[in-house]
Tab-separated table of C-alpha atoms and ligand atoms in Angstrom:
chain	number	residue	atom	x	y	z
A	1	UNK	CA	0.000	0.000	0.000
A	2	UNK	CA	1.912	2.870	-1.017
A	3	UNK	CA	1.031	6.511	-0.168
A	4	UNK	CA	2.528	9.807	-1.748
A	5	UNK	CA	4.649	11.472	0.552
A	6	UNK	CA	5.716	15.101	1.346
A	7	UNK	CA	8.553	15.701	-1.708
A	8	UNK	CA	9.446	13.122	-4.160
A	9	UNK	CA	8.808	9.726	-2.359
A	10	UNK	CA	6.738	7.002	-1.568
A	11	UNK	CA	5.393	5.629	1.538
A	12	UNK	CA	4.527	2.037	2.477
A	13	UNK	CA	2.293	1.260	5.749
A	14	UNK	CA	2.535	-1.928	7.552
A	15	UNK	CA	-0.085	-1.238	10.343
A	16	UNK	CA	-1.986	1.996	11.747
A	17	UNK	CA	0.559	3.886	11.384
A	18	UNK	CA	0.149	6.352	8.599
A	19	UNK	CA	3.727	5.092	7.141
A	20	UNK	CA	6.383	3.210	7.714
A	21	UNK	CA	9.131	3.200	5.320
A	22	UNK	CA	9.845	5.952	2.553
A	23	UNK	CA	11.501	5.502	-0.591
A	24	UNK	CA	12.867	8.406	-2.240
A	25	UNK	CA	14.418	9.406	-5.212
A	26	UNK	CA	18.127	9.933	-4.693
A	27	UNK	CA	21.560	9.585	-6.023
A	28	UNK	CA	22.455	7.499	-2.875
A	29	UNK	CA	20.514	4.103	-3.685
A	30	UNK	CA	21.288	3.445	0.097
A	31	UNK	CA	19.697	3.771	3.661
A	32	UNK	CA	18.843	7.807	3.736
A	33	UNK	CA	18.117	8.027	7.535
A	34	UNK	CA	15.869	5.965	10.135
A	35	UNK	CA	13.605	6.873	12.905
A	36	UNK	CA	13.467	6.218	16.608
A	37	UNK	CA	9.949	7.201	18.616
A	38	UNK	CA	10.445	7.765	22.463
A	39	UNK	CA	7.066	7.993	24.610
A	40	UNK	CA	6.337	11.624	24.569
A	41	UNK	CA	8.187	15.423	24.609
A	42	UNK	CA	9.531	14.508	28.212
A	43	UNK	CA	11.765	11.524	26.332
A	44	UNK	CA	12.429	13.543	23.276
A	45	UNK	CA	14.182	16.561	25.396
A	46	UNK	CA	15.942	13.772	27.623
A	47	UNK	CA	17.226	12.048	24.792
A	48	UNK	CA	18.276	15.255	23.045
A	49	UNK	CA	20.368	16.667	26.551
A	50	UNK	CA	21.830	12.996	26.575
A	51	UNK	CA	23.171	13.001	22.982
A	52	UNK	CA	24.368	16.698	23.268
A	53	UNK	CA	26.140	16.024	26.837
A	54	UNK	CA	28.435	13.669	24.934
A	55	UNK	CA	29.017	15.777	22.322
A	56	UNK	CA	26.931	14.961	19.100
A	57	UNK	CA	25.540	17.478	16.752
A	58	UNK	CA	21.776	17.447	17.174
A	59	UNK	CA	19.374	19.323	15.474
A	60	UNK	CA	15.637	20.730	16.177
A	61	UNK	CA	14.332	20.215	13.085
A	62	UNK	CA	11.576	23.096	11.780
A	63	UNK	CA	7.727	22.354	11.733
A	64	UNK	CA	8.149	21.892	7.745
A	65	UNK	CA	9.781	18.934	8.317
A	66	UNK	CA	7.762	17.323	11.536
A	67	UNK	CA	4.766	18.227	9.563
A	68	UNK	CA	6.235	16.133	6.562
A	69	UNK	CA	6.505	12.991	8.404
A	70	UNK	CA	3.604	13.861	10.348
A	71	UNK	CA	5.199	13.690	13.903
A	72	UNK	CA	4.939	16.352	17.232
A	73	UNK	CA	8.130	16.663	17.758
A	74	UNK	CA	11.252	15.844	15.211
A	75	UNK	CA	15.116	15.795	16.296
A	76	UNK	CA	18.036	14.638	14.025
A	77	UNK	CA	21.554	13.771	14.701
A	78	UNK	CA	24.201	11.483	12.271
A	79	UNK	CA	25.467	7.997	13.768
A	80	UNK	CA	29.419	7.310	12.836
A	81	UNK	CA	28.433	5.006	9.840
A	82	UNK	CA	26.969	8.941	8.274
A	83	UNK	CA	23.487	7.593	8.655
A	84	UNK	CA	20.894	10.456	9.490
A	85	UNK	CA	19.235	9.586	12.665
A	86	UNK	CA	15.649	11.157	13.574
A	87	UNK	CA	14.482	10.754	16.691
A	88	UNK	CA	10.836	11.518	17.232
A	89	UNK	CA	7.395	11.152	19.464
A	90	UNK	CA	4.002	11.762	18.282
A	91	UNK	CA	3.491	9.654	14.747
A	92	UNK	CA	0.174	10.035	13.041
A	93	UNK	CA	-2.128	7.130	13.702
A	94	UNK	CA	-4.549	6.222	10.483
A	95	UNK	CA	-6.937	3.776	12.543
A	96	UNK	CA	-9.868	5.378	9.978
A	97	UNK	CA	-8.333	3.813	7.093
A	98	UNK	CA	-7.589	-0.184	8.210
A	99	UNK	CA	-4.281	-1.382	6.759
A	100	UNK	CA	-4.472	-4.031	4.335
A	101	UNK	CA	-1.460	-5.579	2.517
A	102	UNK	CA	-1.604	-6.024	-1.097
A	103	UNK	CA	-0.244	-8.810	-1.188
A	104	UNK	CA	-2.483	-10.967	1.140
A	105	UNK	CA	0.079	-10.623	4.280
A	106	UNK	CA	-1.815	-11.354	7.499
A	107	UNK	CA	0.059	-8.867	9.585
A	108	UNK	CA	3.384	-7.126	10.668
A	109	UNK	CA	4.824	-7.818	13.763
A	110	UNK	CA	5.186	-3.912	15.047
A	111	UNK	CA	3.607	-2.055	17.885
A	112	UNK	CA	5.913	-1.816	20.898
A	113	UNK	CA	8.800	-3.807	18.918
A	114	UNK	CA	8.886	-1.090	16.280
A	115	UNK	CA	8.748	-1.852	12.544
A	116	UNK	CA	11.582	-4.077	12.285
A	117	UNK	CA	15.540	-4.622	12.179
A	118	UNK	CA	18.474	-3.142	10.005
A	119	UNK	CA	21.944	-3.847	9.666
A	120	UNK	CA	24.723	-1.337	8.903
A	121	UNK	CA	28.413	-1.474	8.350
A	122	UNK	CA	30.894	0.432	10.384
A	123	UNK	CA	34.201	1.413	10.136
A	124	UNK	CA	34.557	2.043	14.024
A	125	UNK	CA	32.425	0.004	15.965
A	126	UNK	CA	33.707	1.814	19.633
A	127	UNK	CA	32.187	5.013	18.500
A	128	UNK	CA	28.964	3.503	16.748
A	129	UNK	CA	28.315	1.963	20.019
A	130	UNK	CA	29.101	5.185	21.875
A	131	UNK	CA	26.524	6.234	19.754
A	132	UNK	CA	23.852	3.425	20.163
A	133	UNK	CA	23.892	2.488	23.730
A	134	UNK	CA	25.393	5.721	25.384
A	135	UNK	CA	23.595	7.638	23.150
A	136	UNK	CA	20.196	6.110	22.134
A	137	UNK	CA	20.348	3.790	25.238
A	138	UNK	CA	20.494	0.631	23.392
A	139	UNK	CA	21.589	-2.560	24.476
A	140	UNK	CA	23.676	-5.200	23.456
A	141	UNK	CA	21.899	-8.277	22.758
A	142	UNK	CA	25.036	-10.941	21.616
A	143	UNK	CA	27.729	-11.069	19.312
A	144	UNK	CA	27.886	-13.740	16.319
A	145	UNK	CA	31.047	-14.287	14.623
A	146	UNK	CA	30.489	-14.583	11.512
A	147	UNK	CA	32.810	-16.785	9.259
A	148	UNK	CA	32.302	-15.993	5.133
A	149	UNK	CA	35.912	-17.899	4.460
A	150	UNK	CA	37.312	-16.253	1.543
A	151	UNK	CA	34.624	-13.262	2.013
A	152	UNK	CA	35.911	-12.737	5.448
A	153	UNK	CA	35.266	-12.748	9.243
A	154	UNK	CA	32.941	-10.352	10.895
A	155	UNK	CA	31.857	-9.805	14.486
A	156	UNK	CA	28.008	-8.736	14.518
A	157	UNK	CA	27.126	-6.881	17.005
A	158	UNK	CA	23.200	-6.579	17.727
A	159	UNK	CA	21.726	-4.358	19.997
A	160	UNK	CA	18.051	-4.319	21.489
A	161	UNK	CA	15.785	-1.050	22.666
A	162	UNK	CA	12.372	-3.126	23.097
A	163	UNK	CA	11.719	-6.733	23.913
A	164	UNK	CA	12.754	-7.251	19.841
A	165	UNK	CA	15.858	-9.067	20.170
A	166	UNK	CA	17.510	-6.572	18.023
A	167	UNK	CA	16.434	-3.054	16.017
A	168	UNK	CA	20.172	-2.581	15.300
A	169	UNK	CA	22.858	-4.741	14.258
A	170	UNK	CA	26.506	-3.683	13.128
A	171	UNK	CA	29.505	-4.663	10.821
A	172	UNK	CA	32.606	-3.620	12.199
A	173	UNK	CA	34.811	-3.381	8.730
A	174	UNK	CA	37.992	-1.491	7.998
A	175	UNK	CA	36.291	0.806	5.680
A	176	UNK	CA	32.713	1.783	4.926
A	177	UNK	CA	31.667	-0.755	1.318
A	178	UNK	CA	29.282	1.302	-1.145
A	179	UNK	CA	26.618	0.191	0.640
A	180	UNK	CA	26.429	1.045	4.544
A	181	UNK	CA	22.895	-0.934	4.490
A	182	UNK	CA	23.643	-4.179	4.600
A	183	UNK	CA	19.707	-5.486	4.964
A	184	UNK	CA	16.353	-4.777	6.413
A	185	UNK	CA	13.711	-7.065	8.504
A	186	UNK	CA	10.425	-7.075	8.530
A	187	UNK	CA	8.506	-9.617	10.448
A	188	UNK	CA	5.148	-10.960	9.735
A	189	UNK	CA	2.296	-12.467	11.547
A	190	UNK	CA	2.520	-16.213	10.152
A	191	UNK	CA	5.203	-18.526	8.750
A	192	UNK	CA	2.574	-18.658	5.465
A	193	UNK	CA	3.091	-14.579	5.118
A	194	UNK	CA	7.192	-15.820	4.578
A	195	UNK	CA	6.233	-18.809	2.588
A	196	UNK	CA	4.082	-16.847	-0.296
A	197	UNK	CA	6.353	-14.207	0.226
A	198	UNK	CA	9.158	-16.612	-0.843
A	199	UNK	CA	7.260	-17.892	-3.749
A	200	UNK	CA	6.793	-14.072	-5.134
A	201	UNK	CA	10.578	-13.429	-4.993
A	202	UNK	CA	11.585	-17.111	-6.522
A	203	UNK	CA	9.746	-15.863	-9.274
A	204	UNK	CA	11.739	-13.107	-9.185
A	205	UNK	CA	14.801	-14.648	-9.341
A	206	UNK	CA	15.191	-12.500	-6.158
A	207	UNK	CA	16.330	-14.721	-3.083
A	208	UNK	CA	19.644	-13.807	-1.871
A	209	UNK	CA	19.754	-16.510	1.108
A	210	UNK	CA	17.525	-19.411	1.406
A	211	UNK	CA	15.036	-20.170	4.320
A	212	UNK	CA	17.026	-20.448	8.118
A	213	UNK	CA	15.947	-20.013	10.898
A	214	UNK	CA	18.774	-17.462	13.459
A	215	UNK	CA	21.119	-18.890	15.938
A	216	UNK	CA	20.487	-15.999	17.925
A	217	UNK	CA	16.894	-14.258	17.656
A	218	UNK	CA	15.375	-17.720	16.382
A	219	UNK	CA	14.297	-16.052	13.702
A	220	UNK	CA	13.017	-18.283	10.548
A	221	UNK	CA	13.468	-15.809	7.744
A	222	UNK	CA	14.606	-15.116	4.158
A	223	UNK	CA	16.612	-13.092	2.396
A	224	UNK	CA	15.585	-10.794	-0.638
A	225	UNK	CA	17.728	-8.886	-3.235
A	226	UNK	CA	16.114	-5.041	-3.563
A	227	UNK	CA	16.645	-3.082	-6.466
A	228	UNK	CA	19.076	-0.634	-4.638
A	229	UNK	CA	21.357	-3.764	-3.794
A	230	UNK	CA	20.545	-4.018	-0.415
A	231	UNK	CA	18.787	-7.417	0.720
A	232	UNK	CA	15.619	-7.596	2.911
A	233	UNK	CA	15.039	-9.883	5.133
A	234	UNK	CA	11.207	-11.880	5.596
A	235	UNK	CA	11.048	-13.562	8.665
A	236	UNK	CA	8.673	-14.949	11.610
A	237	UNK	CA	8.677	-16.289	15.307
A	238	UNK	CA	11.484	-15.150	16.624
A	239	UNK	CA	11.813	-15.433	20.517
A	240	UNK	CA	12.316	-11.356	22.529
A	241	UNK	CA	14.248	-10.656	25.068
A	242	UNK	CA	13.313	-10.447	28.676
A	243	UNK	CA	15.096	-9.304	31.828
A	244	UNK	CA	16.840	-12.583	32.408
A	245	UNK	CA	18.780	-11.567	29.098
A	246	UNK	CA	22.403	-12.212	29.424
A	247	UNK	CA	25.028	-10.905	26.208
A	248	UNK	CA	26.279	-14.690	24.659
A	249	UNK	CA	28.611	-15.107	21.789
A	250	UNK	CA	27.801	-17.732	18.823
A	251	UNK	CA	29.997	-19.134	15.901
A	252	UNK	CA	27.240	-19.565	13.476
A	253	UNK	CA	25.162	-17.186	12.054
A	254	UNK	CA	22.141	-19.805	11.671
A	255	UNK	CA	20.992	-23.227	13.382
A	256	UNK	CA	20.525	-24.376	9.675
A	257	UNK	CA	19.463	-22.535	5.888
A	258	UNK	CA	19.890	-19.185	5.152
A	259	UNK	CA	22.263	-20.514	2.397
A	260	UNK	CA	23.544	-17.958	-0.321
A	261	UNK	CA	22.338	-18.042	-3.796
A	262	UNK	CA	24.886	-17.272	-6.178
A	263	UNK	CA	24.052	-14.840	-8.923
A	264	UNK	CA	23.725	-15.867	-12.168
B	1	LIG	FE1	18.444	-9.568	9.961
């Protein structure tokens, strides 16, 4: 269901929220900025004496804007990957016009978990976790390392703000690749929503990994290719975290799947 935005983009819903995820016409072909919501103005002015008292640039952005992506209050500030960060309260609700997918999808897993997970690159992880935990007050969830032989090792880092086991997760590299997105997640209601959703990209020719399930979140997901290069990832049933969470380490990315598929 996509929606004209303010400027030249286009929105997507995934629930009663009056968007989700914007697409706009750009040079960049990459992740242009993502948004946080804390509870109310209270949270907003917190979080914007917190970044500021460790010395990140943040701005109060002008009613223009907050009326653009329909929020009360609108601040921004840049992570160390260069990613825009807005940080907002106050979205605009649409319960008068009932979402409905498309493409037959039961539901979106969202609410209090947010609308999903992405993964960036970094070239210094110390500072982009300055950023995300002292900063946004995020959490570490567990680290995977992640073993591509010839393609490399990488330590993931993945980092929680809500019972989701992670909204964030990083790639420390040596220097930033073309693309600082690495994926997005979106997770549906039912294991069917992935299935048919699976069947649409095989069409495609568009799966990047096959179906796994996560060693860590538990997630049974797939991965799709995106036009911009990027993947996105379709998943269900993962398992949150809870207080008894403690940080782990893993040597495997996945219990099983989530094999790559070579382009032709
Ligand atoms: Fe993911």
């Amino acid at each position: 269901m996509a929606t004209a935005g303010g400027g030249d983009c286009d929105r997507y819903r995934l629930d009663s929220r009056a968007w989700r995820f914007a697409v706009h016409r750009s040079e960049q072909d990459d992740i242009g900025y993502a948004g946080f919501e804390v509870a109310n103005a209270a949270a907003l002015t917190e979080t914007t004496e917190r970044l500021r008292s460790l010395g990140y640039q943040v701005t109060e952005e002008s009613d223009d804007l907050k009326s653009d992506r329909g929020v009360l209050g609108l601040i921004s500030a840049t992570d160390p990957s260069g990613v825009r960060i807005e940080i907002y309260y106050g979205a605009t609700e649409l319960f008068e016009v009932p979402f409905v997918s498309p493409a037959g999808v039961s539901s979106f897993l969202t609410g209090d978990q947010g609308c999903g997970h992405y993964v960036l690159a970094t070239p210094d992880l110390e500072k982009s976790m300055a950023f995300y935990v002292d900063g946004l007050g995020m959490e570490l969830s567990d680290i995977i390392d992640w073993d591509l032989g010839p393609g490399g090792k990488f330590k993931l880092h993945f980092f929680h703000c809500n019972r989701r086991h992670h909204t964030l997760a990083l790639i420390p590299v040596p220097a930033l690749p073309p693309k600082i997105l690495h994926h997005f997640m979106l997770e549906t209601g039912s294991l069917d929503d992935v299935g048919r959703a699976m069947d649409r990209m095989e069409r495609d020719s568009r799966i990047a990994i096959t179906f796994g399930r996560h060693t860590n979140d538990h997630m049974y997901s797939f991965y799709g290719d995106t036009p911009s290069g990027f993947a996105v990832e379709f998943g269900c049933s993962p398992r949150d975290v809870d207080r008894s969470w403690s940080v782990v380490r893993y040597d495997r990315i996945s219990m099983w799947g989530h094999k790559f598929v070579s382009a032709e």
